[in-house]
Tab-separated table of C-alpha atoms in Angstrom:
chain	number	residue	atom	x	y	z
E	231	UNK	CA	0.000	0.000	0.000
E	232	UNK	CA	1.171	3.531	-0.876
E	233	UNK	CA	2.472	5.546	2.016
E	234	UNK	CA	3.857	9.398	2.405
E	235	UNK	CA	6.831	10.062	4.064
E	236	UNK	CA	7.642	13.892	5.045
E	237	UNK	CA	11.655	14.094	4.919
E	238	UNK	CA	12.891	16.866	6.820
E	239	UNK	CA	15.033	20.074	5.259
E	240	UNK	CA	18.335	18.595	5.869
E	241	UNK	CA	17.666	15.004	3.948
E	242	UNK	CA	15.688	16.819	1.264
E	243	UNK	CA	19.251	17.113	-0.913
E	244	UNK	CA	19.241	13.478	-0.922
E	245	UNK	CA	15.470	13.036	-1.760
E	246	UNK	CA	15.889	15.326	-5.543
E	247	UNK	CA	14.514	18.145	-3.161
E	248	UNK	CA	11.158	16.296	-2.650
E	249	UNK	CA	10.285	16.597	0.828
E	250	UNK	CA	7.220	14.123	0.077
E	251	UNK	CA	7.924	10.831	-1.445
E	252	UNK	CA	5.395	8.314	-1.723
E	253	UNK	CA	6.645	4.586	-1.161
E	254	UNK	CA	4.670	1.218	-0.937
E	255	UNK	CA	4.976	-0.436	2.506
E	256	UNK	CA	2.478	-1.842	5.676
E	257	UNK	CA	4.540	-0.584	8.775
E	258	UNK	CA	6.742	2.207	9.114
E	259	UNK	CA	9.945	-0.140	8.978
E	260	UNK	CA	8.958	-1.274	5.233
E	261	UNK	CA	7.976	1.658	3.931
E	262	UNK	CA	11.519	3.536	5.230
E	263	UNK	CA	13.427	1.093	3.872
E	264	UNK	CA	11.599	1.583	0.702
E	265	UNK	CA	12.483	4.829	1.154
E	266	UNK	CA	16.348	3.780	1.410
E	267	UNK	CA	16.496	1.784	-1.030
E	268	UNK	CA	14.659	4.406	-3.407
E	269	UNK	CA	17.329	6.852	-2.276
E	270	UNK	CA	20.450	4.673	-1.230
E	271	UNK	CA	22.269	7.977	-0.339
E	272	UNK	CA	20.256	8.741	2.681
E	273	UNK	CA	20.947	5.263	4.387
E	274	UNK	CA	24.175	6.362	5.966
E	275	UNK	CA	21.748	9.647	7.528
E	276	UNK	CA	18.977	7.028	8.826
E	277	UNK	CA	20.505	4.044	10.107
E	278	UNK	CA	23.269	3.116	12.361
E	279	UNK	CA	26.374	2.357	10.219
E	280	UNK	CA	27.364	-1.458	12.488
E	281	UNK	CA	23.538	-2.343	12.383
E	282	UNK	CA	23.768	-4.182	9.299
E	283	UNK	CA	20.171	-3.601	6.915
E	284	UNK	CA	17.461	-2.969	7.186
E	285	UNK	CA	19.068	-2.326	10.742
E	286	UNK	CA	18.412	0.024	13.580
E	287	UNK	CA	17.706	3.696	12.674
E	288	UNK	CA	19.853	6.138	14.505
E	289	UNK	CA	19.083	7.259	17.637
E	290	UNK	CA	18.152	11.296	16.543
E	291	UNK	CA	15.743	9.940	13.234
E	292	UNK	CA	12.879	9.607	15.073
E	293	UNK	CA	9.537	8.119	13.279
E	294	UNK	CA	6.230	9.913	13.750
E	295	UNK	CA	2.958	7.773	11.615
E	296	UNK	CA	-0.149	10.305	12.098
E	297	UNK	CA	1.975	12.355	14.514
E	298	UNK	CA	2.533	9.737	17.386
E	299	UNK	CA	5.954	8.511	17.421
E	300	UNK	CA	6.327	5.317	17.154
E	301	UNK	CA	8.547	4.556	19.923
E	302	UNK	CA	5.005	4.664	21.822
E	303	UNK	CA	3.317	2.229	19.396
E	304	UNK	CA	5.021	-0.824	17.923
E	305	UNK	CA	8.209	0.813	16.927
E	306	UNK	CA	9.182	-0.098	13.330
E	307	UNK	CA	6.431	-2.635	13.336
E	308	UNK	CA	3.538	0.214	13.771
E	309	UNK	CA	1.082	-0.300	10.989
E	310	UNK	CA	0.703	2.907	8.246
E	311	UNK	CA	-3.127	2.697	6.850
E	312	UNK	CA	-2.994	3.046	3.152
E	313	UNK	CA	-2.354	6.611	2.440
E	314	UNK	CA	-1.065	7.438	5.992
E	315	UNK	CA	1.514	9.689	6.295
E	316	UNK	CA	4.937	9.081	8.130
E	317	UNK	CA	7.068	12.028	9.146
E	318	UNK	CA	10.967	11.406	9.716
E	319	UNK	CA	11.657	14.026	12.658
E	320	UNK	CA	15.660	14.432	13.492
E	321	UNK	CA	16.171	15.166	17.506
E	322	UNK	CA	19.547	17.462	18.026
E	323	UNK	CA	21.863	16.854	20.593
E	324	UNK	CA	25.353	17.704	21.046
E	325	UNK	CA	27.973	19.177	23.518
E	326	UNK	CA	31.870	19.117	24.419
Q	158	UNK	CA	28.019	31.212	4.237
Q	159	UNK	CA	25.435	31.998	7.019
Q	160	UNK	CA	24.268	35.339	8.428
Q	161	UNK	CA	23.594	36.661	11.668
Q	162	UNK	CA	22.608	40.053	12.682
Q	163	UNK	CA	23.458	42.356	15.482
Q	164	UNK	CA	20.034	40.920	17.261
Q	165	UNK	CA	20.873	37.563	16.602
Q	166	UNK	CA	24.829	37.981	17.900
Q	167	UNK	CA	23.524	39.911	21.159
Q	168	UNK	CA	21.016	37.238	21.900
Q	169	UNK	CA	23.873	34.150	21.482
Q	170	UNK	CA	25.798	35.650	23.651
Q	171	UNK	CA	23.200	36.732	26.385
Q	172	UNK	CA	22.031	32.274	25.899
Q	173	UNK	CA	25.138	31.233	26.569
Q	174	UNK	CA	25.382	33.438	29.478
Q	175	UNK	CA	22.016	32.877	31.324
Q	176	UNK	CA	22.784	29.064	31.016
Q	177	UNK	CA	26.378	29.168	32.423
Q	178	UNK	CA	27.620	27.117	33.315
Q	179	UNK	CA	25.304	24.322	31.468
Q	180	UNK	CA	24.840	24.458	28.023
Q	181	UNK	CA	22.041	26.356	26.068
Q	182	UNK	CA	20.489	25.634	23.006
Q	183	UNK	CA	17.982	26.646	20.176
Q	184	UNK	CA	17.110	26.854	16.673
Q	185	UNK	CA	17.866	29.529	13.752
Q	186	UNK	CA	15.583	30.224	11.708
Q	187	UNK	CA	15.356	32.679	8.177
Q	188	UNK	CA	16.058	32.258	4.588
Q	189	UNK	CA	18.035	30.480	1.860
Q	190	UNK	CA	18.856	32.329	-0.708
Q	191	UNK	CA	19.629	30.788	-4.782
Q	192	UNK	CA	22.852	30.019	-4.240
Q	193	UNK	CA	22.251	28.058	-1.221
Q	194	UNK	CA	23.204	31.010	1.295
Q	195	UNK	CA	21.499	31.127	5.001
Q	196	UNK	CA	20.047	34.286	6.153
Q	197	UNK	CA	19.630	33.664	10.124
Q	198	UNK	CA	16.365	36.385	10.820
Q	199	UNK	CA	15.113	34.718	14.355
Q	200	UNK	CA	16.558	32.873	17.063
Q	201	UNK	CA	14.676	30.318	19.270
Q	202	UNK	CA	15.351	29.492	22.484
Q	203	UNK	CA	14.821	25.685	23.436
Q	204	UNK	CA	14.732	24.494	27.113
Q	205	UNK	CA	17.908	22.126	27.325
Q	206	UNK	CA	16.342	18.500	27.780
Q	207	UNK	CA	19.721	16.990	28.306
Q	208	UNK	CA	19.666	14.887	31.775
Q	209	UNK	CA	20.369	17.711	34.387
Q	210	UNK	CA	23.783	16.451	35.799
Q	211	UNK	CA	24.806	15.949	31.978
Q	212	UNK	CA	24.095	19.943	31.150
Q	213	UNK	CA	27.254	21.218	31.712
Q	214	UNK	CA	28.646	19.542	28.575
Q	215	UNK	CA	25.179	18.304	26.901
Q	216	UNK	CA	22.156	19.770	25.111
Q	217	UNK	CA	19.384	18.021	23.669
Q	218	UNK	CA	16.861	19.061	21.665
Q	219	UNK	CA	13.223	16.190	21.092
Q	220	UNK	CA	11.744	14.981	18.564
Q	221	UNK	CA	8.846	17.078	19.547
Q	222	UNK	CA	10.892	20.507	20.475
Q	223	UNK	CA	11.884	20.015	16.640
Q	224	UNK	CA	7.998	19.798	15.461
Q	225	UNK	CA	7.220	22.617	17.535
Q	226	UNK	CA	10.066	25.014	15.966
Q	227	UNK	CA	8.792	23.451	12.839
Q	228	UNK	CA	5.280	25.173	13.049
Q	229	UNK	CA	6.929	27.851	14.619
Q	230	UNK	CA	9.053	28.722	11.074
Q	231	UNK	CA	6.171	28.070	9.144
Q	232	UNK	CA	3.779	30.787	11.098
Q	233	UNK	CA	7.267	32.988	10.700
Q	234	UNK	CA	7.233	31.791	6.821
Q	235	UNK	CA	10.871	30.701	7.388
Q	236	UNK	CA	13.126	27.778	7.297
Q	237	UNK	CA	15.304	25.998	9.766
Q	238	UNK	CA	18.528	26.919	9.262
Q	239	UNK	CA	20.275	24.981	12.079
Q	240	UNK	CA	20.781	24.736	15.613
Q	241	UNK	CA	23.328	27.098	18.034
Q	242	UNK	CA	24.376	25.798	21.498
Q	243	UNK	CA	27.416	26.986	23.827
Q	244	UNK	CA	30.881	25.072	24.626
Q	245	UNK	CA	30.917	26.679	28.778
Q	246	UNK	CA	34.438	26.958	29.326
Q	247	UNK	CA	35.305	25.211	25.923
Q	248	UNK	CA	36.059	26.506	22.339
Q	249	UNK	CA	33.402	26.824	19.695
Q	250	UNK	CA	34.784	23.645	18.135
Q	251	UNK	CA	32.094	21.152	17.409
Q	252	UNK	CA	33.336	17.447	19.607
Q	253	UNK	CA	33.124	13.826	18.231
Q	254	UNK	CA	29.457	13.882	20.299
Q	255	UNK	CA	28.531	16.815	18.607
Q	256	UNK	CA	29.429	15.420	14.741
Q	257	UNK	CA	27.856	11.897	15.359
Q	258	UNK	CA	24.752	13.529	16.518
Q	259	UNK	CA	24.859	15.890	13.530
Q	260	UNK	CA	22.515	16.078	9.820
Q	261	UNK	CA	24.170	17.921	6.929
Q	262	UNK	CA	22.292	21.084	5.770
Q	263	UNK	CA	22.500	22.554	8.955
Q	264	UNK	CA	24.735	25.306	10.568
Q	265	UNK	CA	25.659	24.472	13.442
Q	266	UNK	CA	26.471	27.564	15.315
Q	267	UNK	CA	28.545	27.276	18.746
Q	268	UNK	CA	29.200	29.999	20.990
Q	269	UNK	CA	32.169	29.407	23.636
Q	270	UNK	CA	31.089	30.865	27.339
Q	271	UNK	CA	34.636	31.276	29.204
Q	272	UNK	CA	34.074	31.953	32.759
Q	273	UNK	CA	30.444	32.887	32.397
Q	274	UNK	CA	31.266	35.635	29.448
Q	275	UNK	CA	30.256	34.991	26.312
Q	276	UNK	CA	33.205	34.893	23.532
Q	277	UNK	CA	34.064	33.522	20.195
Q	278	UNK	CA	31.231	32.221	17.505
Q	279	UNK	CA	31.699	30.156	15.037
Q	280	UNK	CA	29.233	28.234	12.611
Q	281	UNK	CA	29.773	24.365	11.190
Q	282	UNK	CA	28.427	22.064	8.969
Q	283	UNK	CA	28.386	18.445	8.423
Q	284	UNK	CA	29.637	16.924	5.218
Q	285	UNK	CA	27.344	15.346	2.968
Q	286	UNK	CA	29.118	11.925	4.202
Q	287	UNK	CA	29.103	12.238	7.713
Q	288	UNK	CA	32.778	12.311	7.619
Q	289	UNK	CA	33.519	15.676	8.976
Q	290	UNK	CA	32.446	18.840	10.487
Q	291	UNK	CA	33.335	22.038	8.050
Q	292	UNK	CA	33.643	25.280	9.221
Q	293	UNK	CA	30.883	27.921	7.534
Q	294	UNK	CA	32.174	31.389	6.909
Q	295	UNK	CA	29.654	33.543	9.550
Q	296	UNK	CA	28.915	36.813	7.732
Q	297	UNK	CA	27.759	39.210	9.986
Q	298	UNK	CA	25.151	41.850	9.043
């Protein structure tokens, strides 16, 4: 089933620009690693690089289907209705 | 190149300060021009949700603090541009925490607090391969 994903500003130069990009998947794992695959540039930005694929995403992508994040639902396994929408949303952190 | 106004250089520095010694953060927002050029025209300030004991040399901005500034740039029509946070007692260098925790397309704009007084500022970006942070030429309006 077809599935939006909303890339944020900084991935968008790996993406053509598009910062919507419709893939075909049932969960939010499936249809990001459609995503990957689509756009094999960005995997280095979404998962971690010793996780092997489709591996763990790293720890600042964080995954929001219809604006819950999914580490409160079923984590990559959270279903994505057909036509749902699934929103890649970095989280910053840094320091000395 | 990035941009940053008087405002926007008073307002680092006064951050940095009021979080001294811990670590402040926030996000820039503004414009990009054609040729790829960031035009920093607003600053905004984002509560540090690093653990508490880990402020002094951590920041962290959520998942949801980034939606928020999100909606925030849209009502402003802008963009974000990147992120600023302060090095206390540390040089505006970016660290090996700060580059694996790091997107490209962003600045990444560091202001060092020595002693409580705000000092140098300098803006980075990640390369397109994660392989390195770049210093960005700050021109200042």
């Amino acid at each position: 089933m077809a599935v939006t994903i909303l890339v944020p500003t900084a991935l968008r130069s790996f993406t053509e620009r598009k910062s919507e990009i419709t893939v075909e998947g049932a969960t939010a794992g499936e249809a990001i690693k459609a995503l990957a695959e689509a756009y094999p540039d960005l995997k280095v930005h979404l998962y971690q690089e010793d996780s092997g694929e489709p591996g763990e995403l790293r720890s600042f992508i964080n995954v929001f289907v219809e604006e819950t994040n999914i580490k409160n639902l079923q984590g990559l396994d959270t279903p994505v209705a057909a036509g749902g929408t699934i929103m890649l949303v970095p989280a910053i952190a840094g320091g000395v | 190149m990035i941009s940053l106004g008087p405002g926007e250089r008073a307002a680092l520095g006064r951050e940095g300060e009021r979080a001294y010694p811990n670590e402040c953060c926030g996000v820039l927002l503004g414009g990009i021009d054609d040729s790829g050029g960031k035009a920093v025209e607003s600053l905004l300030p984002i509560n540090n949700k690093g653990a508490p004991e880990e402020q002094y040399h951590r920041f962290a901005i959520t998942s949801e603090d980034y939606l928020a500034a999100e909606k925030e740039a849209r009502r402003q029509n802008r963009d974000i541009l990147g992120f600023y946070h302060s090095h206390p007692d540390h040089p505006a260098v970016p660290s090996a925490f700060d580059k694996d925790n790091a997107l490209p397309f962003y600045s990444y704009v560091i202001v060092s607090v020595e002693n409580g007084k705000a000092g140098v500022i300098r803006s980075w970006e990640l390369t397109a391969d994660r392989g390195e942070f770049k210093e960005e030429e700050i021109l200042w309006r």
